Steps between C-alpha positions, in 0.01 A plus 500: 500500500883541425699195282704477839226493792315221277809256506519599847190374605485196285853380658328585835234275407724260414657484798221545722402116381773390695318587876135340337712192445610490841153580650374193317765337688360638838133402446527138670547466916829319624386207652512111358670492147761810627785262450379393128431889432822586626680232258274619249629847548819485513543266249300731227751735651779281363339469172435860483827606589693209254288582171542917546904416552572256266224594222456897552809624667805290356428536164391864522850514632674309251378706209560864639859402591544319160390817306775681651786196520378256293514135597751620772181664636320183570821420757482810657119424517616139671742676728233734648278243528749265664564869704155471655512151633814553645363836709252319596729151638669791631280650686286187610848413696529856689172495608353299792226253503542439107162348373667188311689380858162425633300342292429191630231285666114513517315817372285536815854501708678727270164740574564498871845590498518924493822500327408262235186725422760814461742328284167443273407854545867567349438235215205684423606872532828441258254353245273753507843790497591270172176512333480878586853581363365315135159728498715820445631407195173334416334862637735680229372230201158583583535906512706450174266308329184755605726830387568365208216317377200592682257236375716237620512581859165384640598137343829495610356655841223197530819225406737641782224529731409151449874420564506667788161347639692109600828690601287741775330098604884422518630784715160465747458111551854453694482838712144420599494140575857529697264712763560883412170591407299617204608859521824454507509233188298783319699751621877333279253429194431865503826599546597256259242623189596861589797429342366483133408858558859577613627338231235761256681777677841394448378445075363882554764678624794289536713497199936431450618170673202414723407425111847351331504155465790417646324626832175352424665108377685494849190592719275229313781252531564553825145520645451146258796341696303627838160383425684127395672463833198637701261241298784186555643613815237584699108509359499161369677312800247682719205430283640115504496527903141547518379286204216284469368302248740673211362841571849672483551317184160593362573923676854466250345358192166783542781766505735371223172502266285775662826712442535331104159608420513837612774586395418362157229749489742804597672420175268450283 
């Protein structure tokens, strides 16, 4: 087997933890504790999303920009993250039916309401387009790490799969328990791991400024500044909407150390 066609398939592997996470999601019926499971869900969301930003992301950003610029490079970093929550307020006011306007009121009302279930559709689906967008360059660290030292891959492979593991739970819980079915939900975690493997390709044959890091600091920063108005703006006011008991609290807290450990793992 070829250097290349092993990091391949170990960043496939990787990524293909993702849709096992969000079948584990999938295993329970809807029925009495949907609106705690929904909480639950979005909420680790949230976490998810706020620990990959503000831990991963962010400082990622800070330090390829700073290699090039210095300490100016950690305000460029800050401006392209600041650039991502503004595209985002931006965009929340052009479209219609924006999730944050209607959160409000009793979970079991908010699940009646058609429109309130595709605003949290939307919620969902621009987390899971976040997450995606941060396992290409994660995709790239993986295929890296495997070309270039071979008997480091399977661990690293086994850390970023456990990683990936709570984020597919995080992706599957909101799409499934908002009513659009277990395919579907399995369907955007699939999509969503596929992108480590894009990301491989892109470390295989992409090389010049796909690979500077002035290209590379923006697109972290940005995508940071994204996932931190998704998490505020919209997964954790919905997750707050259907709470009971603390279970959005406990969802956010499960991702913010879920996301600690594994990643704790990936780098060491």
């Amino acid at each position: 087997m070829s250097i290349d066609l092993y990091a391949l398939l170990l960043t496939l592997g990787a990524g293909m933890a993702t849709p096992l996470g969000g079948a584990l999601a999938l295993i329970g019926r809807r029925g009495s504790h949907e609106d705690r499971l929904l909480a639950l869900g979005m909420g680790l969301a949230g976490g998810v999303l706020l620990f990959l930003a503000l831990q991963g992301l962010l400082p990622e950003a800070c330090e390829e920009l700073a290699s090039l610029y210095g300490e100016r490079g950690h305000l460029l970093a800050l401006g392209g993250f600041a650039g991502g929550m503004a595209a985002m307020a931006l965009l929340d006011r052009l479209l219609p039916g924006s999730a944050h306007h209607t959160h409000h009121g009793d979970g079991r009302m908010m699940k009646e309401d058609t429109e309130e279930k595709r605003s949290l559709l939307i919620s969902a689906l621009v987390a899971a387009v976040a997450i995606s967008i941060h396992n290409i360059p994660e995709g790239m660290m993986l295929y890296l790490t495997a070309t270039e030292a071979p008997m480091e891959g399977i661990p690293v492979m086994l850390a970023v799969g456990m990683h990936n593991i709570p984020i597919g739970l995080s992706i599957a819980i909101p799409i499934y328990y908002a009513g659009y079915g277990r395919m579907r939900a399995l369907l955007v975690c699939l999509l969503s791991g596929a992108m480590e493997l894009i990301g491989a390709v892109l470390g295989a044959f992409l090389s010049g400024p796909m690979e500077s890091p002035l290209s590379l600091g923006l697109m972290l920063a940005l995508v940071a500044g994204i996932m931190v108005y998704v998490s505020f703006d919209e997964l954790i006011p919905a997750s707050y909407s259907y709470d009971r008991r603390h279970a959005s609290l406990l969802g956010i807290l499960m991702g913010l150390l879920v996301m600690g450990l594994t990643m704790t793992l990936i780098h060491h």
